[in-house]
Amino acid sequence: MAANQALRQLVPPSLSAKVEGSFAYLTVRDRLPTILTRVIDTIHRNKNKFFEEFGEEGVQAEKRTIGFLSKLRNELLTDKPILVLCDGLEDTDSWNQYLQRQQRLLGERDPVSWFKSPWLYIECYMYRRIQEAIWLNPPISDFDVFNESKTQSFFESQQAVISLCTYLQGFNRNMDDLSETQLMEQFHKLLQVSLWGNRCDLSISAGMENSQKASPIDSLSDLKSFILVDDSNMVWSALTSAQRPGEDGKTTSGRVDIVLDNAGFELVTDLVLANFLVSAGLAREVRFHGKSIPWFVSDVTAHDFQWTIRQTLAANHKWMSKSGVQWQSYVREGVWSYHDHPFWTMPHEYCDMAGDAPDLYATLQGADLILFKGDLNYRKLTGDREWDHMVPFDRALRGFGPAPLCSLRTLKANIQVGLQPGQGENLNTQDPSWMTSGKYAVVQFSSPHREQ
Ligand SMILES: O=P(O)(O)OC[C@@]1(O)O[C@H](CO)[C@@H](O)[C@@H]1O
Ligand SMILES: [Mn+2]
């Protein structure tokens, strides 16, 4: 058996709610039902809007949708079997095949259920069932149940957005005068701003307001010691080694793909970073990968992406508006593009991508650097397994490596690899909730050419 295959055999079990008292258990028992309750409340609160827009049909659709979601909430609370999807969407068959895969793993004795199956699978499944409940009840089928909380997060973070756009425009004006060292310093700062932007995620807060209040640049030095693994220098060298001398004597640079996470303030930090990468000549193109359906409460959809650029452009603040104008022209010129492959809203671990979504894997192979934002992406990169903290990041990826990649993640789930000997034990002593509080973060890099 080849070494890589043997390595794949030694894979620990998936995190699961079957472990009573575990973070997965508490999420499934408490946080997911809370999120569902908030979704039901949101739909109920929009009843009049549906009536105004669609008349009696809208009211009937609201009632049916709430019925679907209440049934889902009951299945979850009472650990009922996971049901097949029947909405005939593009990914319905893939979801139902994945259910069969989960059933094979469990054997015929136990049905696949909320508290017995992998946490990653059933949490993704819940968001896909919310989509089914909405989709099956026109005319409210394209209502985004999380839209209000995503837009609120943007508006609540206005001061931070203004200070970030002001900072960006501050050195955009004299970018050509910056030395290589100054460019690298700015890069590290904006990479950390994007990293900490990930704390503003609404599923960990179960939808509670979770916006950025403090100035993102000023707080970086205080936050530095909470970065447990910092491979930023490897990210910088991946960018600079992708630069090539062009025909006209100018340097051409590489393509950077950003696998997005949350809308609101976090998305602004990603757009500011992407703006810097292009204006500093560190990227010739940036591809953004978002979600094709509302996902994990605050994840970015195409509507959120366009809305955020429009909102920034229309702001009555000089530097915000100037940033929005720049972002809109990047999109129009094709320097920036938004993509939402269905795989990002499937439950798969990323080591399955080459086999289950070969088209997406091939697309990502065209990048010179891929930035994965957030905790759910980290869980999928590492398979949401019970890895020991000292297992190398490359090992936990289990062969996933379309291009040099970096995870920018604040810790919000009890999985963390690539730590030094004793680092995990020290953190357990100092701060027992270190893996789930969002206080700590990692910048973890892997390149396909490095030893697996
Ligand atoms: O990917 P994100 O937005 O950083 O975090 C997603 C998340 O909040 O959802 C799950 C908890 O319900 C965890 O995986 C993680 O904490
Ligand atoms: Mn998210």
XYZ file of C-alpha atoms and ligand atoms in Angstrom:
469
model
C 0.000 0.000 0.000
C 1.494 3.403 -1.045
C 2.631 5.628 1.830
C -0.019 8.247 1.036
C -2.713 5.569 0.985
C -1.431 4.136 4.261
C -1.464 7.635 5.722
C -5.051 8.037 4.637
C -5.861 4.862 6.558
C -4.669 6.447 9.812
C -7.424 9.061 9.866
C -9.093 9.791 13.206
C -12.882 9.820 13.579
C -15.019 12.828 12.589
C -16.123 15.280 15.248
C -19.681 14.324 16.163
C -22.514 15.207 18.511
C -22.530 11.581 19.697
C -19.813 12.685 22.147
C -21.992 14.151 24.931
C -20.698 17.480 26.212
C -18.464 18.030 23.181
C -18.583 21.330 21.283
C -20.311 19.494 18.447
C -22.916 18.148 20.891
C -23.565 21.590 22.388
C -23.788 23.110 18.900
C -26.321 20.555 17.695
C -28.308 20.532 20.952
C -28.366 24.281 21.584
C -27.024 26.538 18.829
C -28.572 24.963 15.742
C -32.119 24.921 17.206
C -31.600 28.576 18.220
C -30.591 29.450 14.664
C -33.681 27.640 13.338
C -35.911 29.511 15.788
C -34.442 32.817 14.567
C -35.064 31.786 10.952
C -38.702 30.982 11.765
C -39.068 34.343 13.568
C -37.539 36.167 10.573
C -40.015 34.587 8.161
C -42.911 35.335 10.511
C -41.802 38.971 10.859
C -41.825 39.345 7.061
C -45.395 38.077 6.689
C -46.751 41.554 5.834
C -43.955 42.098 3.337
C -44.892 38.839 1.610
C -48.564 39.917 1.602
C -47.740 43.328 0.104
C -45.533 41.745 -2.545
C -47.466 38.580 -3.362
C -50.903 38.938 -1.806
C -52.613 35.928 -0.212
C -50.202 33.568 -2.032
C -47.338 35.134 -0.112
C -49.138 34.593 3.189
C -49.810 30.940 2.350
C -46.170 30.453 1.359
C -45.057 31.996 4.663
C -47.280 29.600 6.588
C -46.101 26.516 4.649
C -42.430 27.491 5.013
C -42.794 27.909 8.778
C -44.421 24.484 8.852
C -41.465 22.968 7.003
C -38.936 24.648 9.310
C -40.807 23.734 12.504
C -40.813 20.092 11.366
C -37.046 20.360 10.667
C -36.472 21.821 14.155
C -38.422 18.949 15.720
C -36.411 16.345 13.751
C -33.224 17.960 15.029
C -34.359 18.220 18.674
C -35.546 14.611 18.769
C -32.610 13.124 16.781
C -34.815 11.822 13.973
C -33.287 10.152 10.863
C -31.830 12.457 8.227
C -34.265 12.682 5.297
C -33.567 12.795 1.560
C -33.951 16.167 -0.155
C -36.787 16.447 -2.665
C -36.487 19.948 -4.132
C -34.906 18.941 -7.459
C -32.177 21.562 -7.283
C -28.806 21.234 -9.087
C -27.162 19.577 -6.073
C -30.099 17.506 -4.745
C -28.825 14.209 -6.162
C -25.313 14.831 -4.804
C -26.779 15.495 -1.349
C -28.837 12.298 -1.461
C -25.825 10.278 -2.660
C -23.853 11.735 0.270
C -26.608 10.574 2.637
C -26.168 7.054 1.237
C -22.407 7.375 1.794
C -23.071 8.317 5.425
C -25.459 5.381 5.818
C -22.818 2.968 4.499
C -20.342 4.350 7.042
C -22.841 3.731 9.866
C -23.852 0.288 8.612
C -27.468 -0.850 8.489
C -28.022 -0.873 12.284
C -28.388 2.852 12.929
C -30.109 5.378 10.631
C -28.096 8.501 9.800
C -29.259 11.020 12.401
C -28.451 14.416 13.885
C -26.630 13.222 17.000
C -24.942 10.135 15.554
C -23.430 11.367 12.277
C -20.451 13.672 11.603
C -21.048 17.215 12.883
C -19.766 18.697 9.608
C -22.335 16.757 7.599
C -25.402 17.440 9.715
C -24.605 21.129 10.237
C -24.247 21.662 6.462
C -27.373 19.540 5.941
C -29.405 21.824 8.227
C -28.595 24.894 6.089
C -29.429 22.957 2.931
C -32.799 21.919 4.451
C -33.535 25.602 5.189
C -32.923 26.267 1.489
C -35.284 23.399 0.566
C -38.022 24.777 2.860
C -37.828 28.177 1.157
C -37.373 26.846 -2.372
C -40.425 24.570 -2.160
C -42.694 27.497 -1.276
C -42.887 30.034 -4.065
C -43.417 32.908 -4.405
C -40.957 33.484 -1.495
C -38.395 31.043 -2.954
C -35.542 33.525 -3.299
C -35.966 35.142 0.125
C -32.607 35.177 1.996
C -33.558 34.459 5.625
C -30.141 35.757 6.766
C -30.109 38.976 4.733
C -31.207 41.224 7.604
C -28.452 40.003 9.922
C -25.796 40.301 7.204
C -26.726 43.859 6.281
C -26.990 44.798 9.967
C -23.446 43.510 10.520
C -22.256 45.823 7.727
C -24.052 48.878 9.099
C -22.987 48.198 12.692
C -19.330 48.084 11.557
C -19.398 51.429 9.720
C -16.722 53.108 11.842
C -14.344 50.200 11.291
C -15.144 50.154 7.547
C -14.470 53.897 7.300
C -11.144 53.642 9.137
C -10.086 50.698 6.965
C -10.987 52.403 3.669
C -9.261 55.595 4.857
C -6.158 53.550 5.678
C -6.249 51.835 2.279
C -6.597 55.097 0.337
C -3.871 56.612 2.530
C -1.113 54.516 1.000
C -2.853 53.756 -2.306
C -2.015 57.353 -3.214
C 1.734 56.861 -2.817
C 1.988 53.125 -3.555
C 4.787 53.671 -6.106
C 6.966 55.365 -3.473
C 6.754 52.386 -1.085
C 9.877 50.214 -0.769
C 9.657 46.389 -0.940
C 9.945 46.296 2.855
C 7.164 48.853 3.305
C 4.973 46.886 0.864
C 5.627 43.708 2.846
C 4.722 45.495 6.107
C 1.424 46.718 4.622
C 0.725 43.236 3.303
C 1.201 41.680 6.736
C -1.063 44.291 8.334
C -3.898 43.799 5.835
C -3.553 40.022 5.967
C -4.042 40.210 9.745
C -6.995 42.585 9.344
C -8.603 40.006 7.037
C -7.728 37.265 9.536
C -9.384 39.049 12.485
C -12.316 40.085 10.315
C -13.303 36.430 10.641
C -14.359 36.926 14.243
C -17.485 38.653 12.937
C -19.396 35.468 12.168
C -23.085 35.115 12.994
C -23.390 31.357 13.260
C -21.057 31.150 16.246
C -23.118 33.926 17.835
C -26.282 32.066 16.738
C -27.310 35.172 14.847
C -26.667 37.644 17.674
C -25.157 40.968 16.568
C -21.418 40.414 16.141
C -19.941 43.409 14.297
C -16.515 45.094 14.408
C -16.447 48.155 16.654
C -12.757 48.946 17.271
C -10.396 50.281 14.616
C -9.050 47.200 12.826
C -5.561 48.610 12.244
C -4.956 49.980 15.752
C -5.806 46.665 17.430
C -3.372 44.520 15.414
C -0.422 44.784 17.798
C -2.569 43.767 20.791
C -3.880 40.767 18.845
C -0.508 39.524 17.553
C 0.138 37.242 20.520
C -3.164 35.440 19.870
C -1.963 34.166 16.484
C -0.940 30.593 17.326
C 0.638 29.724 13.965
C 1.890 32.521 11.692
C 3.032 31.427 8.216
C 2.533 34.954 6.801
C 6.103 35.007 5.467
C 5.387 31.896 3.379
C 2.293 33.621 1.985
C 4.400 36.659 1.048
C 6.975 34.480 -0.723
C 4.227 32.578 -2.585
C 3.056 35.954 -3.918
C 6.507 37.317 -4.810
C 7.680 34.045 -6.386
C 4.626 34.207 -8.697
C 5.906 37.539 -10.082
C 7.504 37.299 -13.542
C 9.316 39.851 -15.757
C 6.798 40.822 -18.497
C 7.596 41.613 -22.194
C 7.246 45.354 -21.663
C 9.806 45.210 -18.832
C 6.959 45.438 -16.294
C 6.557 42.689 -13.702
C 3.498 40.489 -14.087
C 2.070 38.838 -10.986
C -0.003 35.798 -10.167
C -3.664 34.931 -9.673
C -4.973 34.880 -6.111
C -8.193 33.039 -5.231
C -10.003 33.986 -2.028
C -12.483 31.429 -0.704
C -14.733 33.819 1.170
C -16.468 33.354 4.471
C -18.711 35.955 6.098
C -20.460 39.007 4.667
C -20.467 42.317 6.531
C -17.203 43.585 7.979
C -15.218 40.421 7.138
C -16.032 40.794 3.436
C -14.836 44.414 3.518
C -11.511 43.286 5.002
C -11.178 40.753 2.154
C -11.973 43.383 -0.502
C -9.435 45.777 1.040
C -6.774 43.033 1.032
C -7.622 42.151 -2.586
C -7.458 45.850 -3.530
C -3.988 46.094 -2.003
C -2.773 42.915 -3.746
C -3.755 44.354 -7.147
C -2.642 47.960 -6.580
C 0.685 46.805 -5.097
C 1.325 44.612 -8.146
C 1.162 41.412 -6.066
C -1.799 39.967 -7.998
C -2.874 40.469 -11.606
C -6.282 38.875 -10.892
C -8.356 37.960 -7.846
C -11.125 35.334 -7.978
C -13.605 35.352 -5.111
C -15.404 32.113 -4.277
C -18.678 32.526 -2.387
C -21.842 30.543 -1.694
C -24.661 29.865 -4.162
C -27.284 29.757 -1.361
C -27.624 31.444 2.080
C -25.196 29.546 4.305
C -24.085 29.356 7.959
C -26.051 32.571 8.670
C -23.441 35.073 7.519
C -21.626 33.543 4.547
C -21.290 35.621 1.376
C -23.674 35.104 -1.569
C -23.487 36.840 -4.982
C -26.097 39.324 -3.781
C -24.051 40.130 -0.648
C -20.901 40.609 -2.762
C -22.536 43.035 -5.185
C -24.524 44.785 -2.435
C -21.387 45.407 -0.331
C -19.519 46.997 -3.261
C -22.551 49.131 -4.161
C -23.082 50.157 -0.535
C -19.402 51.176 -0.143
C -19.470 53.109 -3.408
C -22.661 54.963 -2.398
C -21.367 55.894 1.078
C -21.237 59.598 1.834
C -17.643 59.208 2.990
C -14.873 60.198 0.567
C -12.522 57.261 1.114
C -15.247 54.638 1.390
C -16.789 55.845 -1.837
C -13.378 55.982 -3.554
C -12.732 52.381 -2.486
C -16.142 51.258 -3.772
C -15.524 52.948 -7.128
C -12.184 51.137 -7.408
C -13.789 47.777 -6.527
C -16.584 48.258 -9.035
C -14.061 48.990 -11.801
C -11.993 45.919 -10.867
C -15.145 43.833 -11.349
C -16.047 45.567 -14.611
C -12.482 45.113 -15.946
C -12.481 41.420 -14.977
C -9.525 41.935 -12.610
C -11.892 40.726 -9.895
C -14.544 38.044 -10.476
C -17.077 36.288 -8.265
C -17.768 32.547 -8.527
C -20.095 30.269 -6.568
C -19.552 26.610 -7.404
C -22.151 24.324 -5.697
C -19.354 22.344 -4.019
C -18.808 25.121 -1.473
C -22.289 24.436 -0.077
C -21.905 20.657 0.013
C -20.816 18.829 3.204
C -17.637 17.296 1.725
C -14.197 17.407 3.280
C -11.841 19.149 0.846
C -9.691 16.018 0.381
C -12.746 14.750 -1.600
C -12.822 17.751 -3.979
C -10.547 16.291 -6.694
C -12.876 13.275 -6.956
C -16.261 14.892 -6.316
C -15.767 18.283 -8.014
C -12.883 17.824 -10.494
C -13.919 20.951 -12.419
C -13.545 23.133 -9.323
C -10.260 21.437 -8.370
C -8.921 22.126 -11.866
C -9.990 25.780 -11.610
C -8.173 26.165 -8.284
C -5.039 24.609 -9.803
C -4.808 27.743 -11.925
C -4.248 29.918 -8.862
C -0.810 30.901 -7.582
C -2.218 31.264 -4.059
C -5.558 30.327 -2.472
C -6.669 32.050 0.731
C -9.296 30.093 2.697
C -11.198 32.329 5.101
C -12.733 31.166 8.331
C -13.494 28.300 10.577
C -15.832 26.171 8.451
C -13.266 26.183 5.622
C -10.619 25.088 8.129
C -12.870 22.279 9.318
C -13.334 21.114 5.715
C -9.605 21.482 4.907
C -8.731 19.217 7.866
C -11.816 16.989 7.493
C -13.276 18.005 10.891
C -11.414 15.067 12.430
C -10.184 14.460 15.977
C -6.579 15.195 14.996
C -3.870 15.550 17.604
C -2.748 19.213 17.810
C 0.796 18.350 16.700
C -0.240 16.650 13.448
C 1.265 18.752 10.617
C -1.244 20.844 8.622
C -0.047 19.165 5.368
C -0.898 15.759 6.855
C -4.402 16.852 7.890
C -5.049 18.051 4.326
C -4.750 14.416 3.196
C -3.578 15.225 -0.311
C -5.737 18.331 -0.902
C -3.439 20.794 -2.609
C -4.546 22.334 -5.924
C -2.144 25.237 -5.338
C -0.186 26.929 -2.526
C -2.873 27.669 0.059
C -3.289 29.484 3.341
C -6.032 29.252 5.952
C -6.894 32.536 7.710
C -9.026 31.342 10.594
C -10.147 32.417 14.036
C -10.694 29.328 16.157
C -14.402 28.604 16.653
C -14.472 24.799 16.659
C -12.481 22.248 18.665
C -10.065 21.261 15.936
C -6.528 22.617 15.529
C -3.449 21.002 13.940
C 0.114 22.107 13.267
C 0.916 23.247 16.802
C 4.298 22.955 18.528
C 4.908 20.311 21.230
C 3.231 21.470 24.451
C 1.446 24.421 22.811
C -1.992 22.791 23.025
C -1.483 21.675 26.616
C -0.350 25.173 27.663
C -3.421 26.732 26.033
C -5.717 24.210 27.735
C -4.272 25.312 31.063
C -4.223 29.062 30.342
C -7.551 29.369 28.549
C -9.735 26.196 28.359
C -12.059 27.714 25.713
C -9.145 28.612 23.391
C -10.421 26.463 20.515
C -13.953 27.849 20.381
C -13.945 31.438 21.713
C -12.765 33.144 18.506
C -9.997 34.840 20.549
C -7.173 32.903 18.862
C -6.290 32.568 15.202
C -3.951 30.846 12.763
C -2.321 31.766 9.461
C -1.515 28.265 8.212
C 0.206 27.692 4.867
C 0.659 24.583 2.728
C 2.226 24.167 -0.680
C 1.659 21.079 -2.863
C 5.429 20.871 -3.492
C 6.158 20.392 0.214
C 6.395 16.885 1.714
C 2.921 15.555 2.603
O -16.748 29.656 9.003
P -16.958 30.684 10.085
O -18.007 31.681 9.689
O -15.666 31.306 10.560
O -17.525 29.913 11.363
C -18.547 28.990 11.186
C -18.998 28.507 12.561
O -19.414 29.591 13.325
O -20.074 27.625 12.425
C -19.856 26.501 13.228
C -20.538 26.613 14.557
O -21.923 26.468 14.324
C -18.391 26.398 13.425
O -17.826 25.680 12.420
C -17.891 27.779 13.275
O -17.779 28.233 14.562
Mn -19.162 31.698 8.002
